[in-house]
Tab-separated table of C-alpha atoms in Angstrom:
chain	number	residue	atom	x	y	z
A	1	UNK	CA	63.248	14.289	14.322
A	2	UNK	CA	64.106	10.867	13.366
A	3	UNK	CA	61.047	9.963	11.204
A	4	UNK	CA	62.241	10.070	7.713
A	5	UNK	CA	66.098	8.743	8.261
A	6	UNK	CA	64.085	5.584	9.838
A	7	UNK	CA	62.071	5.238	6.783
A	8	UNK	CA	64.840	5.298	4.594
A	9	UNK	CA	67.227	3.729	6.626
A	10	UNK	CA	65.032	0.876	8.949
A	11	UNK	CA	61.949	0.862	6.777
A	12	UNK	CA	60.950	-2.875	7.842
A	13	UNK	CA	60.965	-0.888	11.404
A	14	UNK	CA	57.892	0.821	10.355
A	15	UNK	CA	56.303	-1.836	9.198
A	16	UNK	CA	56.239	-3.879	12.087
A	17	UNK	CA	55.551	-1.435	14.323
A	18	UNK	CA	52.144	-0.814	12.514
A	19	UNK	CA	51.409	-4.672	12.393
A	20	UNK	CA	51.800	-4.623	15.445
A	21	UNK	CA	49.504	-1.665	16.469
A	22	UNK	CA	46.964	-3.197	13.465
A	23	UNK	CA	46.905	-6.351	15.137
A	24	UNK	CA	46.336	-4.937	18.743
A	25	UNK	CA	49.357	-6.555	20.097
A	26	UNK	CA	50.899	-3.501	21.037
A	27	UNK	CA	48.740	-0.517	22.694
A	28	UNK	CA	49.198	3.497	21.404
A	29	UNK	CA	51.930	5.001	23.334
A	30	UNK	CA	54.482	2.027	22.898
A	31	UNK	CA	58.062	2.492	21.805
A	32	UNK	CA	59.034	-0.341	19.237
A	33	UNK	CA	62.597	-1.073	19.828
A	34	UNK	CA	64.669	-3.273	16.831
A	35	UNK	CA	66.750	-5.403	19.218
A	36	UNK	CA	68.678	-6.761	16.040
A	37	UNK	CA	69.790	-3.766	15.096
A	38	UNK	CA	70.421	-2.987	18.244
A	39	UNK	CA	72.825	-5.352	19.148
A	40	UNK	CA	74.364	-4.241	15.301
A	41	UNK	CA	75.273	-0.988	16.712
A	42	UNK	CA	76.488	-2.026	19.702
A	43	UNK	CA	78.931	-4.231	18.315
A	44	UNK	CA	79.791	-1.220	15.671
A	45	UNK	CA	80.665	0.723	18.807
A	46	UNK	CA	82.246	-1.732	20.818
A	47	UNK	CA	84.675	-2.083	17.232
A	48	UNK	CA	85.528	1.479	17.458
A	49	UNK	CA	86.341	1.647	20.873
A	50	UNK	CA	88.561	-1.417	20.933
A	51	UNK	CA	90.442	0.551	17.635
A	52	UNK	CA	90.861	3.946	19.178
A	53	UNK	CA	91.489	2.498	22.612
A	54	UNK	CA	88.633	4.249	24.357
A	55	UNK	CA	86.637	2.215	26.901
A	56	UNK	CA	82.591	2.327	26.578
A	57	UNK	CA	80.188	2.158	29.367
A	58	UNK	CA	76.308	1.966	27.917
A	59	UNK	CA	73.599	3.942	29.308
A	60	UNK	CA	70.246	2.592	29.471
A	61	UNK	CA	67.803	4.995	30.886
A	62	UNK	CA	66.858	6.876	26.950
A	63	UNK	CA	65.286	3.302	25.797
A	64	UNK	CA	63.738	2.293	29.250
A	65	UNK	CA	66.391	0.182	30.951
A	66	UNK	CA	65.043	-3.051	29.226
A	67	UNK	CA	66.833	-5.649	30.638
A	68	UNK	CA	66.294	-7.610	27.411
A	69	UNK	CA	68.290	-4.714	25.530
A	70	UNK	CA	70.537	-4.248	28.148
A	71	UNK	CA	71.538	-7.218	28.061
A	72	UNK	CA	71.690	-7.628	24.007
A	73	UNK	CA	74.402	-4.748	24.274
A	74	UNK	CA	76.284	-6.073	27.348
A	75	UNK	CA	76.833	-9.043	24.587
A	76	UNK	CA	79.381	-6.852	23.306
A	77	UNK	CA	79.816	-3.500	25.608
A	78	UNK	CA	80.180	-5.278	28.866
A	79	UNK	CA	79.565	-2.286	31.028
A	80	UNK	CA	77.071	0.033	32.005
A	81	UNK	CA	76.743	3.255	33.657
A	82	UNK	CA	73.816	3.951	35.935
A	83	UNK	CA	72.655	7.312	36.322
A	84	UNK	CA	70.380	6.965	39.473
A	85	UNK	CA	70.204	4.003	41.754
A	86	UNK	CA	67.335	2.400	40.484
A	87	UNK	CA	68.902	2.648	37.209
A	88	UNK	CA	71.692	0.301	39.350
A	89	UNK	CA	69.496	-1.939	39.901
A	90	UNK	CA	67.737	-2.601	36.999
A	91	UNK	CA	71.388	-3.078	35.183
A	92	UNK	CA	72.353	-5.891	38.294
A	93	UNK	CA	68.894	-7.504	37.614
A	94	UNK	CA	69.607	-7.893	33.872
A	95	UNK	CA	72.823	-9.716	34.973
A	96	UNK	CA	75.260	-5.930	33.723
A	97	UNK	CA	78.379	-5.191	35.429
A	98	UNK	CA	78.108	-1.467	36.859
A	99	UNK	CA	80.948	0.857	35.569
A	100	UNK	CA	79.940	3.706	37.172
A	101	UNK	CA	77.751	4.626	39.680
A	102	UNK	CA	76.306	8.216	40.218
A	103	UNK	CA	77.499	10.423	37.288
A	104	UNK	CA	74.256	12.344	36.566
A	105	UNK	CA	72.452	11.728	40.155
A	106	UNK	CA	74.216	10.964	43.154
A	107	UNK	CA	73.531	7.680	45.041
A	108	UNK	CA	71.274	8.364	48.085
A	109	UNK	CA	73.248	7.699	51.163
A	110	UNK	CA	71.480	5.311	52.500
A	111	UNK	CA	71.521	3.222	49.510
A	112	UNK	CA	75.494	2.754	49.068
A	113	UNK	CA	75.871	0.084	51.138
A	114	UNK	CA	73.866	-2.566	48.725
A	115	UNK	CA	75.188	-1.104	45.527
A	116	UNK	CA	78.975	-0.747	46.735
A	117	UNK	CA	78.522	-4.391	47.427
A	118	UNK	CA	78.030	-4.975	43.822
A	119	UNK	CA	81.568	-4.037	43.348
A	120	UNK	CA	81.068	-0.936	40.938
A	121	UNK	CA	84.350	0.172	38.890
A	122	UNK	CA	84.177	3.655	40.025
A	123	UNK	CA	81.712	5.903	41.497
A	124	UNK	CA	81.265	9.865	40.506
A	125	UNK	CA	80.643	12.305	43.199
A	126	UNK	CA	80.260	15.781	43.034
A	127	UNK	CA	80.823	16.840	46.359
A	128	UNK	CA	82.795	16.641	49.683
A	129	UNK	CA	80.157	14.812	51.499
A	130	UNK	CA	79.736	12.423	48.658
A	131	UNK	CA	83.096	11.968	48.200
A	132	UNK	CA	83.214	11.426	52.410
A	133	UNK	CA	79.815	9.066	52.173
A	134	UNK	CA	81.443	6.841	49.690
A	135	UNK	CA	84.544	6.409	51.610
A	136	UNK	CA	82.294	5.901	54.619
A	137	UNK	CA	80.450	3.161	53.017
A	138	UNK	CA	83.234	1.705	51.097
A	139	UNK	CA	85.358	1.404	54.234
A	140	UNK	CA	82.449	-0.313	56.092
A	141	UNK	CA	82.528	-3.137	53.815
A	142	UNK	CA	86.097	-3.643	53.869
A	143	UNK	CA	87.025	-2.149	50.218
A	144	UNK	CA	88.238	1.249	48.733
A	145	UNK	CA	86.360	2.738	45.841
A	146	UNK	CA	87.734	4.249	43.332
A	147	UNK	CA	86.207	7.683	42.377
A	148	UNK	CA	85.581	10.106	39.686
A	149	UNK	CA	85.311	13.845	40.759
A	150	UNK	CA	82.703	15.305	38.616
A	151	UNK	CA	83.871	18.942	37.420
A	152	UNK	CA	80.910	21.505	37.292
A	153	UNK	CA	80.268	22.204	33.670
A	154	UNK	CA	79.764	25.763	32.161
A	155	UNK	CA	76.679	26.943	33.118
A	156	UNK	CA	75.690	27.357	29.225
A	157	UNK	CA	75.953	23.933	28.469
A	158	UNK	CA	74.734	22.673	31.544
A	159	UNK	CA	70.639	21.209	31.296
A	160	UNK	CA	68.765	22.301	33.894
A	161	UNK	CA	68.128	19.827	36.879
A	162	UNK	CA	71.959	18.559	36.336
A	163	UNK	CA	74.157	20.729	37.785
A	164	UNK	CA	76.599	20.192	40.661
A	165	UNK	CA	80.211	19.351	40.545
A	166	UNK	CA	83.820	20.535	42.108
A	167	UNK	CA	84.643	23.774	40.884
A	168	UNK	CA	88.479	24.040	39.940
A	169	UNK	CA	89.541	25.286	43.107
A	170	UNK	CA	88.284	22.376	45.221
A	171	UNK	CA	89.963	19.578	43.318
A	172	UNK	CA	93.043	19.628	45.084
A	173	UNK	CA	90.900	19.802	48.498
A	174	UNK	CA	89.088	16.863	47.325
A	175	UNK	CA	92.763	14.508	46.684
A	176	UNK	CA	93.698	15.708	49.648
A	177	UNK	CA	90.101	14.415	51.618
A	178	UNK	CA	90.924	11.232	49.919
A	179	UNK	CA	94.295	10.494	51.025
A	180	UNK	CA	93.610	11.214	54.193
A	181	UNK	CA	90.701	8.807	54.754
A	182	UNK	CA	89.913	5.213	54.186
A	183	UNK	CA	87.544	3.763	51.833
A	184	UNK	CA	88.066	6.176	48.545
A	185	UNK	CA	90.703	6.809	46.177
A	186	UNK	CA	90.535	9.145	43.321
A	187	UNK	CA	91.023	7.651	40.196
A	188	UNK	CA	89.669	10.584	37.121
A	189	UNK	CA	87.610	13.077	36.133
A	190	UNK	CA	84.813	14.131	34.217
A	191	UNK	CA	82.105	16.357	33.260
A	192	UNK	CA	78.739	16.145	31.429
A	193	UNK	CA	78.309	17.238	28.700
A	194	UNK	CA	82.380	16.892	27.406
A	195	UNK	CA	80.975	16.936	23.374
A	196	UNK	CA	77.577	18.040	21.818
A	197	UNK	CA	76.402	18.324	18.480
A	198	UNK	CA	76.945	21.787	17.329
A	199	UNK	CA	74.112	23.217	16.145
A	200	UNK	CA	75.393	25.577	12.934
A	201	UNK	CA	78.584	23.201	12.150
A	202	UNK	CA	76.282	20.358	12.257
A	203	UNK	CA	78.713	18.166	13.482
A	204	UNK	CA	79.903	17.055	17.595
A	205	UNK	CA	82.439	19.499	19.109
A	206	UNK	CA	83.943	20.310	22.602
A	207	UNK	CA	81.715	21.830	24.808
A	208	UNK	CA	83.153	24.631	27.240
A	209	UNK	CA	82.868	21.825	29.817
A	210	UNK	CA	85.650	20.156	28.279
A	211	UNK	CA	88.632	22.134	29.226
A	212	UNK	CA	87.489	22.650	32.473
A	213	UNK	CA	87.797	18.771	32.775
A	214	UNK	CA	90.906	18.537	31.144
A	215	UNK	CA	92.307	21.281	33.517
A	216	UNK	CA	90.862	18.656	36.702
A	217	UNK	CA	92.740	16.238	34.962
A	218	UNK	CA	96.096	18.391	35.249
A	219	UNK	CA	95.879	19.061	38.789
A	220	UNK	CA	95.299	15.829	39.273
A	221	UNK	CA	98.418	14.982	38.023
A	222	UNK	CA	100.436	17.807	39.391
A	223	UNK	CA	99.642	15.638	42.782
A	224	UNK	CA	101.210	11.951	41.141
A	225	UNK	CA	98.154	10.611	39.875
A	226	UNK	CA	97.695	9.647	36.674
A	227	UNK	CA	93.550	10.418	36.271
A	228	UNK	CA	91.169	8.902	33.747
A	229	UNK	CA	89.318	10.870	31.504
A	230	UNK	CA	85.845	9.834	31.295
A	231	UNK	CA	83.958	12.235	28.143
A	232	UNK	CA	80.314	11.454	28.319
A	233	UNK	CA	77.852	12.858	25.837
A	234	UNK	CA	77.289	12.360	22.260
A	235	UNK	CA	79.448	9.308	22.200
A	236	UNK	CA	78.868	6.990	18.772
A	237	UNK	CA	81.279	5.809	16.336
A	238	UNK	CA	81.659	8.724	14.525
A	239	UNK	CA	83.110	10.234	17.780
A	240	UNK	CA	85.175	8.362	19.415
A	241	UNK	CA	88.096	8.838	17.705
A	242	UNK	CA	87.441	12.369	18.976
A	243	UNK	CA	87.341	11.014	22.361
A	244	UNK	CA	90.378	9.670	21.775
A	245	UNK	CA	92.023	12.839	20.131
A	246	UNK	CA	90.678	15.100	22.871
A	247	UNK	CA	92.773	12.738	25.727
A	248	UNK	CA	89.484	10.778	26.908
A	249	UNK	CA	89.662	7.013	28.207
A	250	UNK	CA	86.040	6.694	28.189
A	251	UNK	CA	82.948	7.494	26.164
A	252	UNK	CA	79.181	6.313	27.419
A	253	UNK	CA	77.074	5.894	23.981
A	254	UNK	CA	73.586	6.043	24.684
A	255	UNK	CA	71.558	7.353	21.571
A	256	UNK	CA	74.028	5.442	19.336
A	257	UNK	CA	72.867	2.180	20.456
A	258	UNK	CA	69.330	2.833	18.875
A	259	UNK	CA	70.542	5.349	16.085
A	260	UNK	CA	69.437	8.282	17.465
A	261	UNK	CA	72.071	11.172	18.407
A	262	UNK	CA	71.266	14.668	16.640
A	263	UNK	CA	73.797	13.628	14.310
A	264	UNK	CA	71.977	11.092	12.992
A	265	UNK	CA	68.915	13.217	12.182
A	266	UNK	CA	71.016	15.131	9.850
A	267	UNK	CA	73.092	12.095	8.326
A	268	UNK	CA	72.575	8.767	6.343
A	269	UNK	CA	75.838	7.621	6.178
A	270	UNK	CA	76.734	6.674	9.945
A	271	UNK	CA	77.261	3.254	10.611
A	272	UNK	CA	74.009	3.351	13.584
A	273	UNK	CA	71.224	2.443	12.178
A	274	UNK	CA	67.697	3.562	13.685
A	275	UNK	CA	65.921	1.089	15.882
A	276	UNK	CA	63.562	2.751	17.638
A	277	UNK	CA	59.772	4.241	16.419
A	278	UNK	CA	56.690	5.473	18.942
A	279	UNK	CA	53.526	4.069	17.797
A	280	UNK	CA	50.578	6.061	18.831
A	281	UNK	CA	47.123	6.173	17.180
A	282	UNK	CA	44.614	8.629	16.569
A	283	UNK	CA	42.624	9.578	19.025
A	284	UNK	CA	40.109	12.115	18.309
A	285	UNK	CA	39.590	13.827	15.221
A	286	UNK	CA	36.923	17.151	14.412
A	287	UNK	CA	37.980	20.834	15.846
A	288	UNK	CA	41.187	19.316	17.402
A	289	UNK	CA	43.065	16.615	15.847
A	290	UNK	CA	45.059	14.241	18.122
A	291	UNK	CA	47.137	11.221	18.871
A	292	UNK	CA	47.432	9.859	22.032
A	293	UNK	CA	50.433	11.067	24.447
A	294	UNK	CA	52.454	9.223	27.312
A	295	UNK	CA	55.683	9.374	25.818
A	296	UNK	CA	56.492	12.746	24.675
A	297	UNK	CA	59.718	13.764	26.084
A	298	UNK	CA	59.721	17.507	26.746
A	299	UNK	CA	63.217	17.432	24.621
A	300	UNK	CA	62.365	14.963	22.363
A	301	UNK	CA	61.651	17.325	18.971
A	302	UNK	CA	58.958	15.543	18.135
A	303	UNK	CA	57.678	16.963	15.040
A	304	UNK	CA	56.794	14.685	12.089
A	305	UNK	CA	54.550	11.869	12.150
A	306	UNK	CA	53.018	8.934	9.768
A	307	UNK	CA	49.799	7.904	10.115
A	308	UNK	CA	48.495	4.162	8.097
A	309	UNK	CA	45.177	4.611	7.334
A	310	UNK	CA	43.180	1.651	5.207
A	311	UNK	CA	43.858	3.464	2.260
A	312	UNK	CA	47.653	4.146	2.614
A	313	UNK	CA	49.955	6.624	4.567
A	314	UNK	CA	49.451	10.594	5.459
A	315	UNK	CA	52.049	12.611	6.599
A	316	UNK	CA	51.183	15.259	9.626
A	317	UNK	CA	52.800	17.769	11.578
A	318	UNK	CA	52.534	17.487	15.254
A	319	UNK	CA	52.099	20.558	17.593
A	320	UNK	CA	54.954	21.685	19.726
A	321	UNK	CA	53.367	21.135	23.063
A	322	UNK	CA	53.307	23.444	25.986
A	323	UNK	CA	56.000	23.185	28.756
A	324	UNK	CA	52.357	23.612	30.804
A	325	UNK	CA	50.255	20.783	29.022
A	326	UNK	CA	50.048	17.482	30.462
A	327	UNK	CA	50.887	14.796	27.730
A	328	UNK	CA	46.813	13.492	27.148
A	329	UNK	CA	47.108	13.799	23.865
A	330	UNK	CA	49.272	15.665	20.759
A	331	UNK	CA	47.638	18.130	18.340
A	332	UNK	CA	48.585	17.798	14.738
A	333	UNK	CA	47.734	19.386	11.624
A	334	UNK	CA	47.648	17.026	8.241
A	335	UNK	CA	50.746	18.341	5.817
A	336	UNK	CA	48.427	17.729	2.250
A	337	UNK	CA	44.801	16.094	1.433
A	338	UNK	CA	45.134	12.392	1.532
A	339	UNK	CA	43.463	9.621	2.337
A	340	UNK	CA	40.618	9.105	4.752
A	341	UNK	CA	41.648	8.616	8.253
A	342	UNK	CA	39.622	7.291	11.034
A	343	UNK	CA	40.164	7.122	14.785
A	344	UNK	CA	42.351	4.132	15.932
A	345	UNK	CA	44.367	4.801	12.862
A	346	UNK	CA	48.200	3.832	13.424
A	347	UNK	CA	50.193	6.705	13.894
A	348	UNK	CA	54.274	6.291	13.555
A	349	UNK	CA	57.012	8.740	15.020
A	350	UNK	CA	60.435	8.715	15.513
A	351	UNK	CA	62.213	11.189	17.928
A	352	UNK	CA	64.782	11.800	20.968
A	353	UNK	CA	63.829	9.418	23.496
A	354	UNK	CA	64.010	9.263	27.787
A	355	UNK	CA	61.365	6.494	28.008
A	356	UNK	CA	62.390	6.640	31.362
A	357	UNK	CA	60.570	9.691	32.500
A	358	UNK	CA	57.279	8.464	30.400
A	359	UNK	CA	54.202	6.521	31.223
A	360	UNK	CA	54.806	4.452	27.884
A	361	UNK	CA	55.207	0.786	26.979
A	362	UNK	CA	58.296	-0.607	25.531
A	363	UNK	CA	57.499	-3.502	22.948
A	364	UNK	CA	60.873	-5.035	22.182
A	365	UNK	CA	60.955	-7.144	18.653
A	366	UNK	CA	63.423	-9.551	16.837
A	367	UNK	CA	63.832	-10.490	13.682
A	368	UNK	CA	62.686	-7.552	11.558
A	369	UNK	CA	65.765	-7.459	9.324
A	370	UNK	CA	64.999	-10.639	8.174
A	371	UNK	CA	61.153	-10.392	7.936
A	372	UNK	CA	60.208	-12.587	10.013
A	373	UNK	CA	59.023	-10.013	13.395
A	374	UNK	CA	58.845	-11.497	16.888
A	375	UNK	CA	57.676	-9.620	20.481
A	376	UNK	CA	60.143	-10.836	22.345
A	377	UNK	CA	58.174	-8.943	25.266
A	378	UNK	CA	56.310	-5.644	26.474
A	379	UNK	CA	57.880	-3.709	29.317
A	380	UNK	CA	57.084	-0.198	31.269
A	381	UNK	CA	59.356	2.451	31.286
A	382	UNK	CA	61.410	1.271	33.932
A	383	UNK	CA	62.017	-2.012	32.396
A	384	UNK	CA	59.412	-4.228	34.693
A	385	UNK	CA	58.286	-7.028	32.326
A	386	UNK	CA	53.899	-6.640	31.568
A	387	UNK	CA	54.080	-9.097	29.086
């Protein structure tokens, strides 16, 4: 998905990553994240924000929740939101102030307690009972938190394994839950996903979430409160003057920080550059040409791939995989004749990344812009430190 705008765009990317592979410093199924330009884009966003007055809070789960990325970005967005509790407390470990807790999965009851503690800036709840275990907690530890009510998107936008929210009808319930207990006060809205790229006008738009978020936001305000509108999704600098325009307060980039929204598959010219390859290698050759799997996100569109062979590069198509397989390996199919490759050969992709939900390594590496590469360390998926 992201292969050729990477080799165009962060070419020196490439390059190390293979070294890296060549020199068996790195294993096959490692990500090879570019924490320079990381920290490039971050700032980029952070810049845009603080000019169209929209507040970011970084996600971290897409590139592993490396604490040394994490906190490379925190450098200049100084807030995170967590979308699971562990995801919490990876963030707190890497030294991140939590912006919001619980936007995408709910925080298991019994774990509020320790993570309220932390002081969060707001916590998301998509229910009564969450909204009535948060107060609980909060009120337990002496403090009132202040909530968002997550809206239930439109079931057309909504990816499966994420729904849940307040339907319209239960918002004013909700304010009037909170007023009447201790421990919670509502303090926005919002609803996942608020902008997507569109498809055929290749470009991010409102999804039908949106106004269903914005109409929250109204009843909100019918009852004296003047709600935040948090507008997750898709958030990079070429949106967030949209956020902005559409009445948001806040905007969560996550792709952006390693160049990798859909957008950016489809455009040179936006100021995030790619940081991020998978290096794989070949694994088996014959009646069913491979690569090694672990880290092929069942949404990732991973279709092109490089391989390095002695003799110089060969382009090949990988095999959309089966929502059935398990991820041993990935077929592909060479494009053209080329040269000879061999097993162990380095193979190089670039795609749409949850390393969270892989088995995979994350190598992270400085000082590729200015050609001088360095590990700065290896890391599993959930940002533990191997190496």
């Amino acid at each position: 998905m992201f292969l050729p705008t990477t080799q165009r765009r962060n070419p020196e990317l490439v390059d190390a990553a293979v070294a890296l592979h060549r020199d068996g410093v790195i294993e096959p199924d490692t990500y090879v994240i570019d924490r320079d330009a990381v920290a490039r884009n971050a700032a980029a966003l952070a810049t845009a924000g603080r000019e169209h007055g929209v507040d970011l809070w970084f996600v971290a789960k897409q590139y592993g929740r490396n604490p040394l990325v994490s906190a490379t970005i925190a450098e200049h967005i100084g807030s995170a939101t967590a979308i699971d509790h562990r995801e919490a407390q990876t963030l707190l470990d890497a030294g991140v102030r939590l912006a919001n807790l619980g936007h995408l999965v709910q925080i298991p009851v019994r774990r509020l307690p320790a993570l309220l503690a932390a002081d969060p800036g707001y916590v998301t709840v998509t229910d009564i009972e969450n909204l009535r275990a948060v107060a609980a907690a909060s009120s337990a530890l002496g403090r009132t938190q202040r909530v968002f009510l997550k809206v239930r998107g439109a079931q057309n936008v909504t990816f499966p394994g994420q729904d849940g929210g307040f339907e319209l009808d239960d918002i004013e319930g909700a304010l009037a839950l909170a007023r009447g207990i201790d421990g919670a006060e509502i303090a926005g809205v919002t609803g996942f996903p608020c902008i997507s790229f569109d498809e055929s006008a290749q470009r991010p738009e409102p999804t039908e979430t949106y106004p269903r978020v914005v109409e929250a936001a109204r009843l909100l305000s019918s009852h004296g409160i003047d709600p935040l509108l948090s507008l997750p999704s898709h958030t990079s600098v070429s949106t967030i003057g949209q956020i902005a325009d559409l009445g948001g307060h806040i905007g969560e980039p996550g792709h952006a920080l390693t160049g990798t929204t859909p957008e950016h598959a489809v455009r040179d010219d936006l100021v995030e550059q790619p940081a991020l390859v998978y290096v794989s290698e070949i694994a088996q050759l014959g009646s069913a040409p491979s690569v090694f799997g672990g880290g092929f996100y069942s949404r990732g569109h991973a279709r092109r791939m490089v391989v390095h062979t002695d003799h110089g590069p060969r382009a090949a198509t990988l095999h959309k995989a089966s929502a059935a397989s398990i991820d041993y390996y990935r077929r592909f199919d060479w494009d053209e004749e080329g040269p000879q490759a061999r097993i162990g050969d380095t193979a190089v992709m670039a795609f749409r990344t949850q390393i969270f939900v892989t088995r995979s390594q994350v190598a992270v590496v400085s000082g590729i812009g200015a050609g001088a590469p360095r590990l700065d360390g290896v890391f599993d998926p959930q940002g533990r430190r191997l190496r």
